[in-house]
Short mmCIF file of C-alpha atoms in Angstrom, two decimals:
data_model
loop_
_atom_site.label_atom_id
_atom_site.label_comp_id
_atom_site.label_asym_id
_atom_site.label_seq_id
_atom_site.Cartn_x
_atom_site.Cartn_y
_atom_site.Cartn_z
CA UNK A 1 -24.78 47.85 41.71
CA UNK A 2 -23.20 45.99 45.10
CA UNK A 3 -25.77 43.28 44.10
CA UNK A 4 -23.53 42.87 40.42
CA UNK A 5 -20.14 42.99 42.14
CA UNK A 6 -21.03 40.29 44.59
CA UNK A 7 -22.22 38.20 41.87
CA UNK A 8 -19.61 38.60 39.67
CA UNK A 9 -16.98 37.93 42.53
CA UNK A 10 -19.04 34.87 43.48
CA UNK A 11 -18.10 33.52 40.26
CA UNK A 12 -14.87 34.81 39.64
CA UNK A 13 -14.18 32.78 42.91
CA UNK A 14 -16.29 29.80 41.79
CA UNK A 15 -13.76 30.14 38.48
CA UNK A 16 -10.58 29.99 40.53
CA UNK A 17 -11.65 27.13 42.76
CA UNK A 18 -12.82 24.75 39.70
CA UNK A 19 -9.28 25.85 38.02
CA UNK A 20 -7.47 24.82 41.23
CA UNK A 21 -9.41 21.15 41.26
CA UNK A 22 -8.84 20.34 37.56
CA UNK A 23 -5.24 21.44 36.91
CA UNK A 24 -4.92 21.84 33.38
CA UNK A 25 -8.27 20.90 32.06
CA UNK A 26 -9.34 24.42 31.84
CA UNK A 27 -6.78 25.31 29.75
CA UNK A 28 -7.89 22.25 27.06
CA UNK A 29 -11.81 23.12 27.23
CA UNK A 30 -11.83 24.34 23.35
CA UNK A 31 -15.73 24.57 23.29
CA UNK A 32 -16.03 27.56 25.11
CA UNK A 33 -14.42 29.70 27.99
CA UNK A 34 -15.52 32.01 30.96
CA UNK A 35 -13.94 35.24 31.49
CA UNK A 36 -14.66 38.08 33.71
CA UNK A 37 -15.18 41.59 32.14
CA UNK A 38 -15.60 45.20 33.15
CA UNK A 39 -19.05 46.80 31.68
CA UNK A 40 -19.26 50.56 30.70
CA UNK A 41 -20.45 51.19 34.06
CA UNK A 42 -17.42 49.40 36.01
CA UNK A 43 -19.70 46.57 36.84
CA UNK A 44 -17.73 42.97 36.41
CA UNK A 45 -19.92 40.47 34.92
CA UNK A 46 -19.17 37.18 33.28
CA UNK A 47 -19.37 36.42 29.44
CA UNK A 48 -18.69 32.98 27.92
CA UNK A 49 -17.90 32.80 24.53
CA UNK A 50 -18.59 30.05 21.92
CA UNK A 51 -15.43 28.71 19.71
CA UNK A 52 -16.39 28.14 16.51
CA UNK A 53 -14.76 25.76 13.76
CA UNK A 54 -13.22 27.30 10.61
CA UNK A 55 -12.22 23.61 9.47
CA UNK A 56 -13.77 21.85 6.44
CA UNK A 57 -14.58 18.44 7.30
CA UNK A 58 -12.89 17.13 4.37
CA UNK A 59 -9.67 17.90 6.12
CA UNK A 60 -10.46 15.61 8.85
CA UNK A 61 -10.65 12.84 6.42
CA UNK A 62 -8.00 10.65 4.94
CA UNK A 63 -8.21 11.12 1.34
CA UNK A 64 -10.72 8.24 -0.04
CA UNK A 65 -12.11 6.94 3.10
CA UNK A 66 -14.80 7.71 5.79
CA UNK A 67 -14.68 10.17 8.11
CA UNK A 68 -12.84 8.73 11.06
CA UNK A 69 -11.42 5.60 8.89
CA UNK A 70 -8.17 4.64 9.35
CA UNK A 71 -6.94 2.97 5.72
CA UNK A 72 -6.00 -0.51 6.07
CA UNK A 73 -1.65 -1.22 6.18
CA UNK A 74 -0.93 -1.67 2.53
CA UNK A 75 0.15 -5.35 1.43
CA UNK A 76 3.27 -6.19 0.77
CA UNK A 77 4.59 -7.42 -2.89
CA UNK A 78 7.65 -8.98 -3.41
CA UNK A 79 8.99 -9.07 -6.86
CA UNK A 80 9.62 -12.19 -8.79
CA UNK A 81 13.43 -13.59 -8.67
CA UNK A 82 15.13 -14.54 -11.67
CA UNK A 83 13.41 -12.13 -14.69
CA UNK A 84 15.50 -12.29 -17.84
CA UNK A 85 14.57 -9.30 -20.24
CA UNK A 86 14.53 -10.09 -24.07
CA UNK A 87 16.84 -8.04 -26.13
CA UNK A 88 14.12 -7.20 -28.99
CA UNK A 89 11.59 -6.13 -26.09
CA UNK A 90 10.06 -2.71 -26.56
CA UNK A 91 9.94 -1.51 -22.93
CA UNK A 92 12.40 -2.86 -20.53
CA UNK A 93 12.48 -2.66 -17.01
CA UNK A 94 15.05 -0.32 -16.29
CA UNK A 95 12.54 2.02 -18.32
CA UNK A 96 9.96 1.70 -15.05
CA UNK A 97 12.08 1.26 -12.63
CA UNK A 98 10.96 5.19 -11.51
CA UNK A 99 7.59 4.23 -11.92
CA UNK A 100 7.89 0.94 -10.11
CA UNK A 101 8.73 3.03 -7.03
CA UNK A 102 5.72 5.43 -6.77
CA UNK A 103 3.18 4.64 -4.33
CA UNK A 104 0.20 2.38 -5.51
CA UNK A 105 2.22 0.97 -8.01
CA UNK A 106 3.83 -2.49 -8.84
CA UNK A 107 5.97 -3.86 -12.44
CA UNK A 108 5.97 -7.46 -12.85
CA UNK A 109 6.84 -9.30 -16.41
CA UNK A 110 4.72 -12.04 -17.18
CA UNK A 111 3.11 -14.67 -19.42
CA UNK A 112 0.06 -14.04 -21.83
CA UNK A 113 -1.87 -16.70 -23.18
CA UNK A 114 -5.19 -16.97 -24.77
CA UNK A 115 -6.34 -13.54 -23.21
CA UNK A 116 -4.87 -15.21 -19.81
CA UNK A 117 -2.01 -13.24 -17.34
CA UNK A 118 0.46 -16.37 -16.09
CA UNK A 119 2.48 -14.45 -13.14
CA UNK A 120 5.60 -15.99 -12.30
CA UNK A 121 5.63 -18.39 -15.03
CA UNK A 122 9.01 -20.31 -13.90
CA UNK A 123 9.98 -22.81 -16.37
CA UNK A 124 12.87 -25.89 -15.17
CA UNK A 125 15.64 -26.23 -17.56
CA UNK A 126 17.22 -30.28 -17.19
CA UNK A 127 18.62 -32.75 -18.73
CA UNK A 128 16.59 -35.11 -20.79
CA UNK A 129 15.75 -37.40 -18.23
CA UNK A 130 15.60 -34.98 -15.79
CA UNK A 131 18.55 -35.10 -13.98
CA UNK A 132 22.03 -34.98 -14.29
CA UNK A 133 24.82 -32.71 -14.43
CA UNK A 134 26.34 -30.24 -16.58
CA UNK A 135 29.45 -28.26 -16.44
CA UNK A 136 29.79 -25.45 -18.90
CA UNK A 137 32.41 -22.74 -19.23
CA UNK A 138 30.28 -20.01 -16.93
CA UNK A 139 28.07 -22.93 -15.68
CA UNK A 140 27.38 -25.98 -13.70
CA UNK A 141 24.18 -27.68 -12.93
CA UNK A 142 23.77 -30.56 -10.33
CA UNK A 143 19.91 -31.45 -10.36
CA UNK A 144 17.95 -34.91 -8.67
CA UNK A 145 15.59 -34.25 -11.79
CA UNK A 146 12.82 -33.08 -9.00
CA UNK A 147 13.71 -29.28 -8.82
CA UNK A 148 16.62 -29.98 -5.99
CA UNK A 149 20.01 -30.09 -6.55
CA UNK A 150 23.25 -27.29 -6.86
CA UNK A 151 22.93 -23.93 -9.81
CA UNK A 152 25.84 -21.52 -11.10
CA UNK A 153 25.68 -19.42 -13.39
CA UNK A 154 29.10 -17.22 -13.35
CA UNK A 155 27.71 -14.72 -16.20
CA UNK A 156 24.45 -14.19 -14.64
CA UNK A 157 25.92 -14.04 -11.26
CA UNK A 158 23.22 -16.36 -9.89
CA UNK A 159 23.56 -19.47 -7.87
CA UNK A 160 21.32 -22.00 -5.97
CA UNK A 161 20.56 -24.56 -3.51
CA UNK A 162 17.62 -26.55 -3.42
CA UNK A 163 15.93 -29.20 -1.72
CA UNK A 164 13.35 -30.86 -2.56
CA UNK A 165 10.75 -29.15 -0.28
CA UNK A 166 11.68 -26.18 -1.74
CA UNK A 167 13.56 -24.43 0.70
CA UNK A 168 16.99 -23.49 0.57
CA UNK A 169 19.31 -20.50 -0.73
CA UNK A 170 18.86 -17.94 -3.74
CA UNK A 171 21.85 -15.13 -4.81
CA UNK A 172 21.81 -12.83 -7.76
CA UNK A 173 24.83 -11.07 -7.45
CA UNK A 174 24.31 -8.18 -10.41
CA UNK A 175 21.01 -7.52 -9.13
CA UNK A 176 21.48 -7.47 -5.29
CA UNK A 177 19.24 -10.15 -4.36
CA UNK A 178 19.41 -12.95 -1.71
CA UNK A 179 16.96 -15.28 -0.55
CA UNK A 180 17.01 -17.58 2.61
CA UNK A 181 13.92 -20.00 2.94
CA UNK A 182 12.74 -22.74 5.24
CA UNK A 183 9.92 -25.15 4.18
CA UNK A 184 7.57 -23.63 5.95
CA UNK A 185 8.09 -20.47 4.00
CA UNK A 186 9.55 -18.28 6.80
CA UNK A 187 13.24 -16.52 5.88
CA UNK A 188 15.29 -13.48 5.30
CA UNK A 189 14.94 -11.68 2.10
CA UNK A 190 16.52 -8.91 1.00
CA UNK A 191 16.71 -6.96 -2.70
CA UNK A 192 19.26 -4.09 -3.75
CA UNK A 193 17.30 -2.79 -6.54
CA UNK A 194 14.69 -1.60 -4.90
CA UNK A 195 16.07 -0.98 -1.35
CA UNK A 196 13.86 -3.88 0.17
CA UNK A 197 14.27 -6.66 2.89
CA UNK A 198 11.98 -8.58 4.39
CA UNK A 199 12.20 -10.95 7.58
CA UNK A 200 9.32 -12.89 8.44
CA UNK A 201 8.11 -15.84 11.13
CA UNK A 202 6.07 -18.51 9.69
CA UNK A 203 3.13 -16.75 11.51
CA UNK A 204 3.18 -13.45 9.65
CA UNK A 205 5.28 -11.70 11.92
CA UNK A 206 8.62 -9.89 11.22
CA UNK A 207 9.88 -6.94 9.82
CA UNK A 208 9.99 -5.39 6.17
CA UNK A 209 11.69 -2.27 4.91
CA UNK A 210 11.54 -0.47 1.37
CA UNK A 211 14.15 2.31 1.54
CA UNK A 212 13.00 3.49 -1.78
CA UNK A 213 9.84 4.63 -0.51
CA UNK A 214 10.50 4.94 2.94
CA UNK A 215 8.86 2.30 4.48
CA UNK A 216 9.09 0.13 7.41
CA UNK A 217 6.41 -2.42 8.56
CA UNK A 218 6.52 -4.21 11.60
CA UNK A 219 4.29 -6.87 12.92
CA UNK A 220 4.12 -9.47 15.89
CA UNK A 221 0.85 -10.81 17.78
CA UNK A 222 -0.63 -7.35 19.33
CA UNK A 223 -0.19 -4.87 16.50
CA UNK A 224 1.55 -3.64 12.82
CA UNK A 225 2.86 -0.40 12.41
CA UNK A 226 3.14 1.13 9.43
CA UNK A 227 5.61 4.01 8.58
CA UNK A 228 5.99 5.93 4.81
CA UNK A 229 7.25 9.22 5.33
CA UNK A 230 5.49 11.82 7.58
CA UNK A 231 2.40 8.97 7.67
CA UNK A 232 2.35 6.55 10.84
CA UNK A 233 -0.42 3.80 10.90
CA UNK A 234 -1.22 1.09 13.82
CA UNK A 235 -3.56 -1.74 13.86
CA UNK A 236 -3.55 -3.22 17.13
CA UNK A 237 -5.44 -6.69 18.08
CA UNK A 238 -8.13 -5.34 20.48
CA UNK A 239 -9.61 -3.22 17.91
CA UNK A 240 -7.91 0.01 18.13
CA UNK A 241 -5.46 1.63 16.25
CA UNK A 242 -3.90 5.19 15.24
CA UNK A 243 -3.41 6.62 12.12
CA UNK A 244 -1.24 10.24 11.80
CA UNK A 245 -0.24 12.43 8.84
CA UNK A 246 2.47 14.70 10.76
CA UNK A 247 2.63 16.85 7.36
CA UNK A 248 -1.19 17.97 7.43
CA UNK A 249 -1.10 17.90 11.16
CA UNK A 250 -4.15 15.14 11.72
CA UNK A 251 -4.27 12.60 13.77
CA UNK A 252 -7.19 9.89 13.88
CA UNK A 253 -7.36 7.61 17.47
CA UNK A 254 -10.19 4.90 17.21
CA UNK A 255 -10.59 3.07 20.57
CA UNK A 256 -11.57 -0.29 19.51
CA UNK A 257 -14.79 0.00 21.35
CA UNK A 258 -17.05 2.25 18.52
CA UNK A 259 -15.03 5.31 18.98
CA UNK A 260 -12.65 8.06 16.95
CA UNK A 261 -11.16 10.92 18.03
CA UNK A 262 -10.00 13.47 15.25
CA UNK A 263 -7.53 16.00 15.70
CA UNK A 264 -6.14 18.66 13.36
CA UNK A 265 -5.14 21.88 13.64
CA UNK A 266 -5.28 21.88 17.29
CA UNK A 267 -9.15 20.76 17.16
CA UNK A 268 -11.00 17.73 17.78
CA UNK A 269 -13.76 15.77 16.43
CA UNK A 270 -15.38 12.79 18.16
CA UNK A 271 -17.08 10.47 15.50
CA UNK A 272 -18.88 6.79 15.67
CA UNK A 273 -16.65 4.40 13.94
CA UNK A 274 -16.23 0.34 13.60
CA UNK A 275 -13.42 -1.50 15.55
CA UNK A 276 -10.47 -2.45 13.52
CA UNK A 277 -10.31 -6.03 12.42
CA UNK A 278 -6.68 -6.87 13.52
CA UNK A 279 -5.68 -9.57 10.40
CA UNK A 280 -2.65 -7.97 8.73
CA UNK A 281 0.30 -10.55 8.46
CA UNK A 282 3.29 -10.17 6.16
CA UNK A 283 3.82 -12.52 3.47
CA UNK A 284 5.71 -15.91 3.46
CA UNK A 285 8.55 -16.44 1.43
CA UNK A 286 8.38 -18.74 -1.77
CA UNK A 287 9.99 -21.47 -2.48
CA UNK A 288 13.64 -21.07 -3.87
CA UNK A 289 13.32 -21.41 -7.59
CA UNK A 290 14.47 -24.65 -9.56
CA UNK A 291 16.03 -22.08 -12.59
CA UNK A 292 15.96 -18.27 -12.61
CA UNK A 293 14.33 -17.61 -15.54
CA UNK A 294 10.91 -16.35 -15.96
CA UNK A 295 9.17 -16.66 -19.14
CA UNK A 296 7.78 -13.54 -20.35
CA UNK A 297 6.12 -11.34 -23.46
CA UNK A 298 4.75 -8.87 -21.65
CA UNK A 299 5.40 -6.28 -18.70
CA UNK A 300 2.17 -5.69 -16.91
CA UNK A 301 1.53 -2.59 -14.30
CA UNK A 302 -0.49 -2.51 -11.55
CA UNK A 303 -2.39 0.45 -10.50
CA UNK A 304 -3.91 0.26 -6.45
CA UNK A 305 -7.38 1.36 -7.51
CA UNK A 306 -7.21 2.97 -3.86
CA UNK A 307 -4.49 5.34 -5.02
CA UNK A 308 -6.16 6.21 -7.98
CA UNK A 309 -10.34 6.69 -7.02
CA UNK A 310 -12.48 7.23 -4.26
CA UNK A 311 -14.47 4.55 -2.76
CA UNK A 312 -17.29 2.89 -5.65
CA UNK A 313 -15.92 6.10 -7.92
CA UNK A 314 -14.56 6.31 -11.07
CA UNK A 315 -13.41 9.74 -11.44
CA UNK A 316 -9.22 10.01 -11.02
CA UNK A 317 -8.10 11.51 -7.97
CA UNK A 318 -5.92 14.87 -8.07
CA UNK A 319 -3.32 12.98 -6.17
CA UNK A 320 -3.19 10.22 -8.89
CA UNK A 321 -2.37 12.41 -11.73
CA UNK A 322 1.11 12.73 -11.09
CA UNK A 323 1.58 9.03 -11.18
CA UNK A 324 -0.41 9.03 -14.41
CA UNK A 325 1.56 11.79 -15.98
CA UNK A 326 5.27 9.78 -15.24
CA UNK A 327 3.26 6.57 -16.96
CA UNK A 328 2.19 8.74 -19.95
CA UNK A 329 5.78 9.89 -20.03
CA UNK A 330 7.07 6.28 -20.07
CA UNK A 331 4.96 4.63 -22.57
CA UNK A 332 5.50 8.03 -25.39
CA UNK A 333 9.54 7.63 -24.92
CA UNK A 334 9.23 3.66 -25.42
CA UNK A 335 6.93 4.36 -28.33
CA UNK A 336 4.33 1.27 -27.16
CA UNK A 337 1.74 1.55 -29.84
CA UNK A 338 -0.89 -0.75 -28.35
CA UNK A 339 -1.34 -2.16 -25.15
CA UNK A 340 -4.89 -3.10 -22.81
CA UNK A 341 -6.09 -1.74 -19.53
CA UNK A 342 -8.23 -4.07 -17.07
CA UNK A 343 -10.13 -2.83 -14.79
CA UNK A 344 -10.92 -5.58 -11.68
CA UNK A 345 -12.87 -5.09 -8.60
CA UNK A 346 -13.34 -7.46 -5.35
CA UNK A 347 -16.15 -9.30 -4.55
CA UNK A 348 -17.87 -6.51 -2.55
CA UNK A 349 -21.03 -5.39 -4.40
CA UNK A 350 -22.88 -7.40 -7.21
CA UNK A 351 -21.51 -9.01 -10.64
CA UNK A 352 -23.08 -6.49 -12.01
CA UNK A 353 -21.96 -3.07 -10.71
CA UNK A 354 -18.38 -4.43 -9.88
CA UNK A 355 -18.38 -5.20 -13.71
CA UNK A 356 -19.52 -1.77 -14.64
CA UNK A 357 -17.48 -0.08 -12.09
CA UNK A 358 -14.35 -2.03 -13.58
CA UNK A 359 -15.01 -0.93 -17.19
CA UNK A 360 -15.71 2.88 -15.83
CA UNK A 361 -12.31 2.54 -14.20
CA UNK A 362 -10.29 1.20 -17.03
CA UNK A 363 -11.71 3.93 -19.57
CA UNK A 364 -11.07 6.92 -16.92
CA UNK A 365 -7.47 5.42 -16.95
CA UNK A 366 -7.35 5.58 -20.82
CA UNK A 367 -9.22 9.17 -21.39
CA UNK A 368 -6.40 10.34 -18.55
CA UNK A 369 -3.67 8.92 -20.66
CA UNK A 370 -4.77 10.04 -23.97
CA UNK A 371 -5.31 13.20 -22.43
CA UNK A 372 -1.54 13.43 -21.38
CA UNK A 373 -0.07 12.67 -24.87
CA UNK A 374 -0.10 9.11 -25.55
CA UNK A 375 -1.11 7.96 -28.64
CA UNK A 376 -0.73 3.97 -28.87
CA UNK A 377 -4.32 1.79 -29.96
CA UNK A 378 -5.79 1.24 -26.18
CA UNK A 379 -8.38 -1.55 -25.69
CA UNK A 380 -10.02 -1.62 -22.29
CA UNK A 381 -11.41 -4.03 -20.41
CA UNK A 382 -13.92 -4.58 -17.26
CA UNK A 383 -13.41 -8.04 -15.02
CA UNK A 384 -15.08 -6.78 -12.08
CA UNK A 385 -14.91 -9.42 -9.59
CA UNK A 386 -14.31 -12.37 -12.20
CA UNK A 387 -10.53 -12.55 -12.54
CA UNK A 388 -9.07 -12.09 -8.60
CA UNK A 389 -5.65 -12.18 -7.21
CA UNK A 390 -6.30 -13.08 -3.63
CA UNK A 391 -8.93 -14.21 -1.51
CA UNK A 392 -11.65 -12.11 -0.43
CA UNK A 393 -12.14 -13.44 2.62
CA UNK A 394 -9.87 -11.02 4.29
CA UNK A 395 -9.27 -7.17 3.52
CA UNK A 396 -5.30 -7.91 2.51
CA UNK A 397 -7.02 -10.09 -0.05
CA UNK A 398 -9.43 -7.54 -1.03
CA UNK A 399 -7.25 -4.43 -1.42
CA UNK A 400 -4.92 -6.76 -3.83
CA UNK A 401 -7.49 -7.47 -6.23
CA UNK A 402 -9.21 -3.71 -6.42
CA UNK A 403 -6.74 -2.58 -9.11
CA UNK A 404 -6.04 -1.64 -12.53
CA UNK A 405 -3.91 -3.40 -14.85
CA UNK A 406 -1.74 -2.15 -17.90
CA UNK A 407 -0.50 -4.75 -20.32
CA UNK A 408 2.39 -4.07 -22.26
CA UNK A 409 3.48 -6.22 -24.92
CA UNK A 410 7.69 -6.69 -25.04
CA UNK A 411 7.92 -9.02 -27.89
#
């Protein structure tokens, strides 16, 4: 009996004395705790006790990746200046523009030719010679015949001014849309339709904001960070970065030297992961364009394949459905009765599977959409890796061309 109580007061003292040296790291040990308890008997004795985890590991994940994977910063798009809308087109863009602002999501017009998509398909409208002037009652045109020269268009509410290198100045009035660019592609950019601007260094770095969607990007030589809502990612250039949902309450910290630390719900996970490749650089600005016009016959929409499946899967996410549903709503109302979905892949993979897993893609798209009332003649088709966007050399590159594409015909 005396034996017990000196024991268990040997401890209790040995408890107090390790709590006094560590300060607060008693109070984080979540594995397991000492306490001192009274037996039946009044004998004090010491009983540690095991914490056990009541969370699923999917939770820890971001939905599609790894466990421990931090998704890359998505790349940013910038629509195409100038796009005149045919008055006999079936689906304009005013009918997307909800769609065009969900996440994964892009609406671009463009050209089809012999089975071929021609983005940005900017065509030069001169004089015979190519150059000249013209003065009209809503327009005047100054051009060198080479692209450069002075545009108005009073109606339109566009103007321009070009030189020859390409850089210069871009307004559209109605549409909210300026554009300053230097040669070397670096400028100030900034569209009212969709709540965008973008400022950018000829090295990638600068800042870009979509309002609509409520994100900001920032980038210079040691990290990005990436804000949408209650989501917060970094990428920093020794390797490590952060990624944080403050909805769901998890947090992912990799250390850029083949660590992760998870936390959610007030637990925490310690996994192996890679080191992030720091590479992410916003996008130069284009050259100012010789004419606004774009000529198009189709509207095409472009699904992020990482919005829509899990990694190599073909199955549509939950999370995707709702995006579906507001496209199957869209294409009913404008009563499209035929258009084609492509499925394309990256280079990751063999021909092969990337071709199969294209073709798998592009059909679960369809069955989805036929599923949610649409009833327009659907041809699919699988690319794979054939038909890409972007290099894949680099993981920007790679995450532009894993996508799905709807084609829409206007005219």
């Amino acid at each position: 009996m005396k034996k017990s109580i000196i024991y268990a007061s040997i401890l209790a003292m040995s408890i107090l004395v390790a709590g006094c040296g560590k300060g607060g790291d008693k109070a984080d040990n979540k594995e397991s705790s000492s306490v001192a308890v009274e037996t039946s008997n009044g004998e004090t004795t010491a009983e540690t006790t095991k914490a056990e985890s009541k969370v699923n590991e999917e939770d820890l994940k971001v939905p599609g990746y790894a466990l421990g994977e931090i998704p890359e910063i998505p790349v940013v798009v910038l629509p195409s200046l100038g796009v005149e809308e045919d008055d006999n087109a079936k689906i304009k863009l005013d009918a997307t523009k909800a769609l065009a602002s969900a996440k994964g999501i892009t609406v671009t017009p463009v050209k089809v030719e012999n089975d071929q998509v021609i983005r940005g398909a900017s065509t030069a409208q001169l004089g015979e010679n190519g150059s000249g002037q013209y003065s009209g009652e809503n327009m005047t045109v100054q051009t060198d015949g080479d692209g450069s020269g002075q545009f108005s268009d009073a109606e339109k509410g566009i103007t321009i001014q070009r030189e020859t290198d390409g850089s210069g100045q871009y307004s559209d009035i109605n549409k909210g849309i300026t554009l300053q660019v230097n040669a070397d592609g670096s400028g100030t950019y900034t569209d009212n339709r969709y709540g965008m601007s973008l400022i950018v260094e000829v090295d990638g770095t600068g800042m870009y904001t979509n309002s609509q969607n409520s994100v900001n990007i920032t980038v210079d030589e040691e990290e990005a960070i990436y804000t949408e809502g209650n989501i917060t990612i970094e990428l920093r250039k020794d390797g490590s970065g952060s990624y944080a949902d403050r909805g769901k309450g998890l947090e992912i910290e990799n250390d850029g030297k083949g660590k992760a630390v998870i936390t959610y719900k007030g637990e925490e996970k310690e996994v192996d992961v890679k080191p992030l490749v720091y590479s992410y650089k916003l996008p130069l600005l284009r050259s100012v364009p010789a004419v606004p016009s774009i000529e198009a016959n189709s509207i095409m929409i472009t699904l992020d394949s990482g919005v829509l499946f899990d990694v190599d899967k073909h199955d549509i996410r939950p999370e995707a459905k709702e995006t579906l549903n507001d496209l199957a709503k869209i294409l009913t109302e404008a009563n499209i009765t035929d258009f084609e979905i492509d499925g394309h892949t990256d280079s990751d993979a063999d021909d092969a599977h990337n071709r199969t897993l294209s073709e798998n893609r592009a059909n679960s798209v369809k069955s989805y959409l036929q599923s949610a009332g649409v009833t327009a003649n659907i041809t699919t088709n699988g690319y794979g890796e054939s038909r890409p966007v972007a290099t894949n050399e680099t993981a920007e590159g790679k995450q532009l061309n894993r996508r799905v594409e709807i084609i829409i015909p206007v005219l």
